[in-house]
Every structure is written in structure tokens, then in C-alpha cells.
Amino acid sequence: SVTAGGAYDGARRRSRTGGDHRLTCRDAIAGRGAEAIIPPRRNAKPWKKDSPGAASRNEALRAIGRVGRTIWRKRSGYDRRSRVETKVNCMKLLGQKLMSRDFDRQTAELQTRIAILNRFTALGIPVTQPVG
């Protein structure tokens, strides 16, 4: 699956000659056999079924209409995107650039940063114990 923000929910543009100017992101994703997890815009209308990406977009529109946008995000897995963005931001707080030039040392540097983040996460998780 490919997850992207709502800005990637664009319709195909028509050229002056009447042909398609470009494929949508959804069409490119469907062309590779993957599922597009892209929230339709709030004022979105269903697409005609003449493109490979239209079916998944129209299904997302129907699901959002039935269960609401918040539940759709959880059921579709879209909420994972925000968690990933948060972790990437945390990685950037440990430094915008890698200091090492050698690839193996860069790998070790990233593994160290990940170990630090995992330790911080472990420290923040509450430990609950039964009282009694």
C-alpha cells in the first residue's frame, strides 16, 4: 500500500486537445498493483470509472460517508502516517545531518539514534501493576 496526504488526491487534467494531460497518483499506484490510502478532499465528488485509481477513491468516499473520516483513517491504516511523521521529526531533533561519511558508520549512527529514541519511548510508557 502507499499512503499519502490529501494533497495527492488530484483529478486528471484535460489538455487543450481533449486528452489526458497526466495520470493521477492513484492511477500510478494502481498501475503497480498497490493500494492507495489517500483521503479524498472534503468536497470530493466520485470519479468516473474510466481510470484504475477511480475505484479505490470512490470506495474511500463511500466508506467515509458511511462511517466518518476519523473511523476511516483508523480502519484504512491512514493513522499510521501521522505516527511515522512524528517519529521522523524526533529523528531530526537528534540532528539534521549524519556526521559520518562512511556508509557503515552512517548505518551505525542511525542505529544509535534509533536506540536512543526507543529508550526514550520505553521510559515514557507507564508501568501498571494491580493494587491489592
mmCIF file of N, CA, C and O in Angstrom, residues 63-126:
data_model
loop_
_atom_site.group_PDB
_atom_site.id
_atom_site.type_symbol
_atom_site.label_atom_id
_atom_site.label_comp_id
_atom_site.label_asym_id
_atom_site.label_seq_id
_atom_site.Cartn_x
_atom_site.Cartn_y
_atom_site.Cartn_z
ATOM 1 N N ALA A 63 -16.923 4.833 2.025
ATOM 2 C CA ALA A 63 -16.618 4.443 3.408
ATOM 3 C C ALA A 63 -16.653 5.655 4.334
ATOM 4 O O ALA A 63 -17.186 5.579 5.441
ATOM 5 N N ILE A 64 -16.101 6.774 3.883
ATOM 6 C CA ILE A 64 -16.120 7.989 4.707
ATOM 7 C C ILE A 64 -17.550 8.455 4.910
ATOM 8 O O ILE A 64 -17.926 8.907 5.996
ATOM 9 N N GLY A 65 -18.373 8.328 3.884
ATOM 10 C CA GLY A 65 -19.783 8.694 4.019
ATOM 11 C C GLY A 65 -20.520 7.815 5.010
ATOM 12 O O GLY A 65 -21.411 8.271 5.726
ATOM 13 N N ARG A 66 -20.157 6.522 5.054
ATOM 14 C CA ARG A 66 -20.833 5.581 5.965
ATOM 15 C C ARG A 66 -20.365 5.727 7.405
ATOM 16 O O ARG A 66 -21.180 5.797 8.316
ATOM 17 N N VAL A 67 -19.052 5.715 7.627
ATOM 18 C CA VAL A 67 -18.533 5.634 8.995
ATOM 19 C C VAL A 67 -17.872 6.916 9.491
ATOM 20 O O VAL A 67 -17.548 7.023 10.666
ATOM 21 N N GLY A 68 -17.629 7.877 8.605
ATOM 22 C CA GLY A 68 -16.982 9.122 9.008
ATOM 23 C C GLY A 68 -15.485 9.078 8.747
ATOM 24 O O GLY A 68 -14.874 8.017 8.615
ATOM 25 N N ARG A 69 -14.891 10.249 8.659
ATOM 26 C CA ARG A 69 -13.481 10.381 8.298
ATOM 27 C C ARG A 69 -12.554 9.807 9.369
ATOM 28 O O ARG A 69 -11.569 9.145 9.057
ATOM 29 N N THR A 70 -12.868 10.015 10.638
ATOM 30 C CA THR A 70 -11.992 9.550 11.721
ATOM 31 C C THR A 70 -11.913 8.028 11.748
ATOM 32 O O THR A 70 -10.819 7.462 11.847
ATOM 33 N N ILE A 71 -13.038 7.370 11.663
ATOM 34 C CA ILE A 71 -13.042 5.900 11.686
ATOM 35 C C ILE A 71 -12.396 5.350 10.422
ATOM 36 O O ILE A 71 -11.670 4.360 10.460
ATOM 37 N N TRP A 72 -12.624 6.015 9.273
ATOM 38 C CA TRP A 72 -11.988 5.571 8.027
ATOM 39 C C TRP A 72 -10.474 5.601 8.163
ATOM 40 O O TRP A 72 -9.787 4.690 7.726
ATOM 41 N N ARG A 73 -9.941 6.655 8.791
ATOM 42 C CA ARG A 73 -8.482 6.765 8.959
ATOM 43 C C ARG A 73 -7.932 5.580 9.742
ATOM 44 O O ARG A 73 -6.891 5.037 9.389
ATOM 45 N N LYS A 74 -8.628 5.180 10.789
ATOM 46 C CA LYS A 74 -8.150 4.047 11.596
ATOM 47 C C LYS A 74 -8.297 2.733 10.854
ATOM 48 O O LYS A 74 -7.385 1.913 10.842
ATOM 49 N N ARG A 75 -9.444 2.518 10.216
ATOM 50 C CA ARG A 75 -9.685 1.247 9.517
ATOM 51 C C ARG A 75 -8.785 1.070 8.300
ATOM 52 O O ARG A 75 -8.371 -0.035 7.984
ATOM 53 N N SER A 76 -8.491 2.158 7.617
ATOM 54 C CA SER A 76 -7.677 2.056 6.400
ATOM 55 C C SER A 76 -6.188 1.997 6.709
ATOM 56 O O SER A 76 -5.399 1.629 5.852
ATOM 57 N N GLY A 77 -5.806 2.378 7.910
ATOM 58 C CA GLY A 77 -4.388 2.408 8.259
ATOM 59 C C GLY A 77 -3.749 3.765 8.014
ATOM 60 O O GLY A 77 -2.544 3.928 8.156
ATOM 61 N N TYR A 78 -4.559 4.754 7.638
ATOM 62 C CA TYR A 78 -4.023 6.088 7.350
ATOM 63 C C TYR A 78 -3.408 6.734 8.592
ATOM 64 O O TYR A 78 -2.480 7.528 8.482
ATOM 65 N N ASP A 79 -3.894 6.377 9.788
ATOM 66 C CA ASP A 79 -3.372 6.981 11.015
ATOM 67 C C ASP A 79 -1.914 6.611 11.254
ATOM 68 O O ASP A 79 -1.202 7.307 11.963
ATOM 69 N N ARG A 80 -1.430 5.528 10.627
ATOM 70 C CA ARG A 80 -0.015 5.153 10.757
ATOM 71 C C ARG A 80 0.891 6.234 10.184
ATOM 72 O O ARG A 80 2.010 6.426 10.643
ATOM 73 N N ARG A 81 0.402 6.966 9.173
ATOM 74 C CA ARG A 81 1.186 8.011 8.525
ATOM 75 C C ARG A 81 1.593 9.086 9.527
ATOM 76 O O ARG A 81 2.736 9.524 9.561
ATOM 77 N N SER A 82 0.667 9.529 10.376
ATOM 78 C CA SER A 82 0.996 10.582 11.339
ATOM 79 C C SER A 82 1.984 10.079 12.383
ATOM 80 O O SER A 82 2.853 10.830 12.832
ATOM 81 N N ARG A 83 1.873 8.809 12.758
ATOM 82 C CA ARG A 83 2.834 8.258 13.717
ATOM 83 C C ARG A 83 4.235 8.209 13.113
ATOM 84 O O ARG A 83 5.220 8.492 13.786
ATOM 85 N N VAL A 84 4.322 7.851 11.851
ATOM 86 C CA VAL A 84 5.621 7.810 11.169
ATOM 87 C C VAL A 84 6.201 9.218 11.080
ATOM 88 O O VAL A 84 7.396 9.430 11.344
ATOM 89 N N GLU A 85 5.380 10.197 10.704
ATOM 90 C CA GLU A 85 5.864 11.573 10.612
ATOM 91 C C GLU A 85 6.369 12.080 11.960
ATOM 92 O O GLU A 85 7.359 12.794 12.031
ATOM 93 N N THR A 86 5.699 11.697 13.041
ATOM 94 C CA THR A 86 6.135 12.105 14.366
ATOM 95 C C THR A 86 7.498 11.512 14.696
ATOM 96 O O THR A 86 8.372 12.207 15.230
ATOM 97 N N LYS A 87 7.701 10.239 14.375
ATOM 98 C CA LYS A 87 8.998 9.603 14.651
ATOM 99 C C LYS A 87 10.111 10.198 13.797
ATOM 100 O O LYS A 87 11.231 10.379 14.263
ATOM 101 N N VAL A 88 9.809 10.517 12.543
ATOM 102 C CA VAL A 88 10.818 11.145 11.684
ATOM 103 C C VAL A 88 11.193 12.506 12.258
ATOM 104 O O VAL A 88 12.373 12.878 12.273
ATOM 105 N N ASN A 89 10.223 13.251 12.756
ATOM 106 C CA ASN A 89 10.516 14.531 13.378
ATOM 107 C C ASN A 89 11.410 14.349 14.601
ATOM 108 O O ASN A 89 12.337 15.132 14.828
ATOM 109 N N CYS A 90 11.158 13.314 15.400
ATOM 110 C CA CYS A 90 12.005 13.032 16.562
ATOM 111 C C CYS A 90 13.435 12.706 16.117
ATOM 112 O O CYS A 90 14.404 13.129 16.750
ATOM 113 N N MET A 91 13.559 11.959 15.016
ATOM 114 C CA MET A 91 14.895 11.646 14.491
ATOM 115 C C MET A 91 15.629 12.924 14.094
ATOM 116 O O MET A 91 16.829 13.071 14.331
ATOM 117 N N LYS A 92 14.896 13.862 13.503
ATOM 118 C CA LYS A 92 15.509 15.119 13.080
ATOM 119 C C LYS A 92 15.962 15.948 14.276
ATOM 120 O O LYS A 92 16.918 16.715 14.177
ATOM 121 N N LEU A 93 15.283 15.816 15.421
ATOM 122 C CA LEU A 93 15.685 16.548 16.616
ATOM 123 C C LEU A 93 17.039 16.086 17.135
ATOM 124 O O LEU A 93 17.734 16.828 17.820
ATOM 125 N N LEU A 94 17.416 14.856 16.785
ATOM 126 C CA LEU A 94 18.731 14.343 17.182
ATOM 127 C C LEU A 94 19.823 14.776 16.214
ATOM 128 O O LEU A 94 20.980 14.416 16.391
ATOM 129 N N GLY A 95 19.478 15.530 15.220
ATOM 130 C CA GLY A 95 20.457 16.042 14.255
ATOM 131 C C GLY A 95 19.903 15.967 12.847
ATOM 132 O O GLY A 95 19.348 14.950 12.450
ATOM 133 N N GLN A 96 20.067 17.055 12.105
ATOM 134 C CA GLN A 96 19.545 17.120 10.742
ATOM 135 C C GLN A 96 20.411 16.327 9.759
ATOM 136 O O GLN A 96 19.933 15.884 8.739
ATOM 137 N N LYS A 97 21.691 16.183 10.057
ATOM 138 C CA LYS A 97 22.607 15.524 9.128
ATOM 139 C C LYS A 97 23.366 14.412 9.850
ATOM 140 O O LYS A 97 23.509 14.431 11.070
ATOM 141 N N LEU A 98 23.877 13.482 9.056
ATOM 142 C CA LEU A 98 24.762 12.458 9.606
ATOM 143 C C LEU A 98 26.180 13.012 9.631
ATOM 144 O O LEU A 98 26.594 13.727 8.721
ATOM 145 N N MET A 99 26.913 12.687 10.677
ATOM 146 C CA MET A 99 28.274 13.198 10.797
ATOM 147 C C MET A 99 29.283 12.334 10.046
ATOM 148 O O MET A 99 30.295 12.828 9.588
ATOM 149 N N SER A 100 29.006 11.070 9.944
ATOM 150 C CA SER A 100 29.948 10.142 9.310
ATOM 151 C C SER A 100 29.842 10.225 7.793
ATOM 152 O O SER A 100 28.784 10.491 7.237
ATOM 153 N N ARG A 101 30.963 9.937 7.134
ATOM 154 C CA ARG A 101 30.971 9.907 5.672
ATOM 155 C C ARG A 101 30.919 8.485 5.144
ATOM 156 O O ARG A 101 30.421 8.242 4.062
ATOM 157 N N ASP A 102 31.437 7.557 5.914
ATOM 158 C CA ASP A 102 31.458 6.152 5.520
ATOM 159 C C ASP A 102 30.069 5.548 5.705
ATOM 160 O O ASP A 102 29.408 5.788 6.723
ATOM 161 N N PHE A 103 29.610 4.750 4.729
ATOM 162 C CA PHE A 103 28.255 4.201 4.775
ATOM 163 C C PHE A 103 28.034 3.329 6.009
ATOM 164 O O PHE A 103 27.005 3.434 6.662
ATOM 165 N N ASP A 104 28.994 2.455 6.341
ATOM 166 C CA ASP A 104 28.833 1.584 7.511
ATOM 167 C C ASP A 104 28.729 2.406 8.802
ATOM 168 O O ASP A 104 27.959 2.060 9.700
ATOM 169 N N ARG A 105 29.493 3.470 8.886
ATOM 170 C CA ARG A 105 29.418 4.327 10.076
ATOM 171 C C ARG A 105 28.112 5.116 10.111
ATOM 172 O O ARG A 105 27.565 5.380 11.180
ATOM 173 N N GLN A 106 27.610 5.511 8.940
ATOM 174 C CA GLN A 106 26.305 6.172 8.892
ATOM 175 C C GLN A 106 25.211 5.232 9.386
ATOM 176 O O GLN A 106 24.322 5.640 10.123
ATOM 177 N N THR A 107 25.318 3.958 8.980
ATOM 178 C CA THR A 107 24.358 2.961 9.441
ATOM 179 C C THR A 107 24.416 2.832 10.962
ATOM 180 O O THR A 107 23.377 2.805 11.628
ATOM 181 N N ALA A 108 25.619 2.765 11.505
ATOM 182 C CA ALA A 108 25.781 2.662 12.959
ATOM 183 C C ALA A 108 25.247 3.910 13.661
ATOM 184 O O ALA A 108 24.614 3.823 14.725
ATOM 185 N N GLU A 109 25.452 5.067 13.048
ATOM 186 C CA GLU A 109 24.968 6.320 13.625
ATOM 187 C C GLU A 109 23.432 6.342 13.681
ATOM 188 O O GLU A 109 22.833 6.725 14.695
ATOM 189 N N LEU A 110 22.786 5.898 12.613
ATOM 190 C CA LEU A 110 21.325 5.830 12.601
ATOM 191 C C LEU A 110 20.807 4.806 13.607
ATOM 192 O O LEU A 110 19.808 5.045 14.288
ATOM 193 N N GLN A 111 21.482 3.667 13.710
ATOM 194 C CA GLN A 111 21.066 2.653 14.687
ATOM 195 C C GLN A 111 21.187 3.185 16.108
ATOM 196 O O GLN A 111 20.353 2.882 16.961
ATOM 197 N N THR A 112 22.202 3.996 16.359
ATOM 198 C CA THR A 112 22.366 4.605 17.681
ATOM 199 C C THR A 112 21.226 5.573 17.975
ATOM 200 O O THR A 112 20.655 5.570 19.069
ATOM 201 N N ARG A 113 20.886 6.387 16.981
ATOM 202 C CA ARG A 113 19.773 7.323 17.165
ATOM 203 C C ARG A 113 18.463 6.572 17.424
ATOM 204 O O ARG A 113 17.665 6.970 18.265
ATOM 205 N N ILE A 114 18.239 5.499 16.692
ATOM 206 C CA ILE A 114 17.023 4.701 16.885
ATOM 207 C C ILE A 114 17.005 4.085 18.277
ATOM 208 O O ILE A 114 15.971 4.056 18.941
ATOM 209 N N ALA A 115 18.166 3.605 18.743
ATOM 210 C CA ALA A 115 18.247 3.033 20.090
ATOM 211 C C ALA A 115 17.912 4.087 21.143
ATOM 212 O O ALA A 115 17.223 3.797 22.136
ATOM 213 N N ILE A 116 18.370 5.323 20.936
ATOM 214 C CA ILE A 116 18.067 6.410 21.865
ATOM 215 C C ILE A 116 16.563 6.686 21.880
ATOM 216 O O ILE A 116 15.946 6.809 22.949
ATOM 217 N N LEU A 117 15.950 6.764 20.691
ATOM 218 C CA LEU A 117 14.506 7.003 20.616
ATOM 219 C C LEU A 117 13.722 5.877 21.269
ATOM 220 O O LEU A 117 12.735 6.122 21.972
ATOM 221 N N ASN A 118 14.134 4.645 21.031
ATOM 222 C CA ASN A 118 13.446 3.506 21.650
ATOM 223 C C ASN A 118 13.554 3.564 23.171
ATOM 224 O O ASN A 118 12.601 3.237 23.884
ATOM 225 N N ARG A 119 14.707 3.988 23.665
ATOM 226 C CA ARG A 119 14.891 4.099 25.124
ATOM 227 C C ARG A 119 13.992 5.197 25.693
ATOM 228 O O ARG A 119 13.359 5.026 26.736
ATOM 229 N N PHE A 120 13.935 6.338 25.002
ATOM 230 C CA PHE A 120 13.043 7.422 25.447
ATOM 231 C C PHE A 120 11.595 6.952 25.457
ATOM 232 O O PHE A 120 10.838 7.253 26.380
ATOM 233 N N THR A 121 11.196 6.216 24.431
ATOM 234 C CA THR A 121 9.829 5.708 24.359
ATOM 235 C C THR A 121 9.551 4.754 25.510
ATOM 236 O O THR A 121 8.504 4.813 26.151
ATOM 237 N N ALA A 122 10.506 3.869 25.801
ATOM 238 C CA ALA A 122 10.335 2.915 26.895
ATOM 239 C C ALA A 122 10.213 3.631 28.236
ATOM 240 O O ALA A 122 9.440 3.207 29.105
ATOM 241 N N LEU A 123 10.952 4.719 28.422
ATOM 242 C CA LEU A 123 10.879 5.476 29.674
ATOM 243 C C LEU A 123 9.519 6.161 29.830
ATOM 244 O O LEU A 123 9.065 6.382 30.945
ATOM 245 N N GLY A 124 8.873 6.487 28.720
ATOM 246 C CA GLY A 124 7.599 7.196 28.778
ATOM 247 C C GLY A 124 6.376 6.298 28.899
ATOM 248 O O GLY A 124 5.267 6.780 29.092
ATOM 249 N N ILE A 125 6.557 4.992 28.750
ATOM 250 C CA ILE A 125 5.427 4.077 28.830
ATOM 251 C C ILE A 125 5.137 3.770 30.297
ATOM 252 O O ILE A 125 6.027 3.342 31.033
ATOM 253 N N PRO A 126 3.907 3.972 30.758
ATOM 254 C CA PRO A 126 3.608 3.706 32.156
ATOM 255 C C PRO A 126 3.617 2.214 32.472
ATOM 256 O O PRO A 126 3.251 1.396 31.624
#
